[in-house]
Amino acid sequence: MNWKKPMGWVLYLLGIVLGIAKPSVERLACMTIPSGKVPTRVNVSLLTGELGLMMLGSLLLGLSHGFKNTHRLNGWLAVSSGLGTAIIAGYAGIEGLLLFGVVLATLGLVVYNLGRVAYGDS
């Protein structure tokens, strides 16, 4: 049995579920600012763990699929990693990382389709 595909799904979904259940943005207690907003900071270690689990799962899923060329594999990895990053960053409220995930997924679609056109895959 191929262990990469089920393990990839588990890691990918674990990273996303962890990002939704425990966003990596924390409120700073006992601080007030004149505008009335609550100051926050990003928990870098938690964000790195969430993104790392999701990207490792994406890699295992991509390697278990058996793509016909490397352009399609790289495009699929960019799309799946970009979407996962955008989901995690969207729930955490990190706009810069959200935009990075969207751009990565868009570029992944371009590379995936270029691989199909260049090598004649359908």
Tab-separated table of C-alpha atoms in Angstrom:
chain	number	residue	atom	x	y	z
A	1	MET	CA	0.000	0.000	0.000
A	2	ASN	CA	1.202	3.465	-0.840
A	3	TRP	CA	1.602	5.317	2.477
A	4	LYS	CA	2.395	8.734	0.929
A	5	LYS	CA	-1.137	9.603	-0.177
A	6	PRO	CA	-3.012	8.956	3.118
A	7	MET	CA	-0.196	10.488	5.157
A	8	GLY	CA	-0.172	13.497	2.831
A	9	TRP	CA	-3.920	14.030	3.291
A	10	VAL	CA	-3.577	13.733	7.063
A	11	LEU	CA	-0.726	16.266	7.255
A	12	TYR	CA	-2.330	18.682	4.779
A	13	LEU	CA	-5.688	18.695	6.542
A	14	LEU	CA	-4.038	18.767	9.992
A	15	GLY	CA	-2.164	21.946	9.060
A	16	ILE	CA	-5.319	23.624	7.760
A	17	VAL	CA	-7.513	22.492	10.673
A	18	LEU	CA	-4.880	23.654	13.148
A	19	GLY	CA	-4.771	27.033	11.377
A	20	ILE	CA	-8.555	27.350	11.634
A	21	ALA	CA	-8.895	26.037	15.195
A	22	LYS	CA	-5.962	28.035	16.628
A	23	PRO	CA	-5.123	31.056	14.468
A	24	SER	CA	-1.545	32.226	14.882
A	25	VAL	CA	-2.516	35.807	15.809
A	26	GLU	CA	-2.624	36.486	19.552
A	27	ARG	CA	-4.056	39.403	21.495
A	28	LEU	CA	-1.640	41.272	23.693
A	29	ALA	CA	-3.099	41.572	27.184
A	30	CYS	CA	-3.023	44.681	29.362
A	31	MET	CA	-2.267	47.067	26.510
A	32	THR	CA	-4.362	49.981	25.377
A	33	ILE	CA	-3.870	52.269	22.430
A	34	PRO	CA	-5.702	55.532	21.742
A	35	SER	CA	-7.566	54.247	18.659
A	36	GLY	CA	-9.404	51.621	20.712
A	37	LYS	CA	-8.125	48.667	18.651
A	38	VAL	CA	-6.769	45.603	20.374
A	39	PRO	CA	-3.048	45.149	19.705
A	40	THR	CA	-2.057	41.756	18.309
A	41	ARG	CA	1.072	39.901	17.306
A	42	VAL	CA	1.812	36.841	15.189
A	43	ASN	CA	2.949	33.659	16.941
A	44	VAL	CA	5.702	32.765	14.464
A	45	SER	CA	6.361	29.260	15.782
A	46	LEU	CA	2.698	28.279	15.540
A	47	LEU	CA	2.391	29.788	12.047
A	48	THR	CA	5.527	27.948	10.926
A	49	GLY	CA	4.156	24.670	12.275
A	50	GLU	CA	0.793	25.109	10.536
A	51	LEU	CA	2.361	26.048	7.204
A	52	GLY	CA	5.005	23.339	7.516
A	53	LEU	CA	2.448	20.578	8.103
A	54	MET	CA	0.335	21.790	5.202
A	55	MET	CA	3.284	22.058	2.789
A	56	LEU	CA	4.716	18.681	3.790
A	57	GLY	CA	1.319	17.100	3.198
A	58	SER	CA	1.098	18.838	-0.173
A	59	LEU	CA	4.527	17.485	-1.123
A	60	LEU	CA	3.618	13.928	-0.137
A	61	LEU	CA	0.371	14.142	-2.114
A	62	GLY	CA	2.195	15.462	-5.167
A	63	LEU	CA	4.881	12.795	-5.041
A	64	SER	CA	2.328	10.009	-4.689
A	65	HIS	CA	0.287	11.109	-7.712
A	66	GLY	CA	2.748	10.282	-10.494
A	67	PHE	CA	2.597	13.349	-12.733
A	68	LYS	CA	3.829	12.986	-16.325
A	69	ASN	CA	6.284	15.908	-16.158
A	70	THR	CA	7.883	18.189	-13.601
A	71	HIS	CA	5.978	21.301	-14.741
A	72	ARG	CA	2.683	19.695	-13.799
A	73	LEU	CA	4.077	18.527	-10.447
A	74	ASN	CA	5.511	21.958	-9.613
A	75	GLY	CA	2.303	23.673	-10.681
A	76	TRP	CA	0.199	21.360	-8.555
A	77	LEU	CA	2.470	21.888	-5.556
A	78	ALA	CA	2.200	25.664	-5.970
A	79	VAL	CA	-1.604	25.543	-6.270
A	80	SER	CA	-2.122	23.300	-3.249
A	81	SER	CA	0.425	25.148	-1.089
A	82	GLY	CA	-0.929	28.532	-2.156
A	83	LEU	CA	-4.517	27.598	-1.339
A	84	GLY	CA	-3.531	26.167	2.035
A	85	THR	CA	-1.483	29.263	2.848
A	86	ALA	CA	-4.364	31.528	1.836
A	87	ILE	CA	-6.809	29.594	4.021
A	88	ILE	CA	-4.529	29.666	7.064
A	89	ALA	CA	-3.676	33.351	6.600
A	90	GLY	CA	-7.309	34.280	5.968
A	91	TYR	CA	-8.445	32.839	9.280
A	92	ALA	CA	-5.514	34.459	11.083
A	93	GLY	CA	-6.125	37.833	9.436
A	94	ILE	CA	-2.629	38.203	7.981
A	95	GLU	CA	-3.284	40.089	4.740
A	96	GLY	CA	0.266	39.927	3.353
A	97	LEU	CA	0.448	36.164	3.687
A	98	LEU	CA	-3.063	35.834	2.257
A	99	LEU	CA	-2.018	37.737	-0.866
A	100	PHE	CA	1.134	35.610	-1.134
A	101	GLY	CA	-0.974	32.445	-1.077
A	102	VAL	CA	-3.318	33.754	-3.769
A	103	VAL	CA	-0.408	34.789	-6.019
A	104	LEU	CA	1.329	31.440	-5.468
A	105	ALA	CA	-1.825	29.524	-6.401
A	106	THR	CA	-2.332	31.679	-9.506
A	107	LEU	CA	1.242	31.171	-10.674
A	108	GLY	CA	0.854	27.466	-9.977
A	109	LEU	CA	-2.141	27.319	-12.313
A	110	VAL	CA	-0.097	29.012	-15.034
A	111	VAL	CA	2.829	26.594	-14.615
A	112	TYR	CA	0.478	23.591	-14.489
A	113	ASN	CA	-1.186	24.615	-17.758
A	114	LEU	CA	2.153	25.410	-19.400
A	115	GLY	CA	3.300	21.892	-18.549
A	116	ARG	CA	0.229	20.500	-20.221
A	117	VAL	CA	0.709	22.591	-23.363
A	118	ALA	CA	4.490	22.080	-23.627
A	119	TYR	CA	4.380	18.305	-23.296
A	120	GLY	CA	1.048	17.625	-24.969
A	121	ASP	CA	-0.605	16.072	-21.933
A	122	SER	CA	-4.354	16.151	-21.700
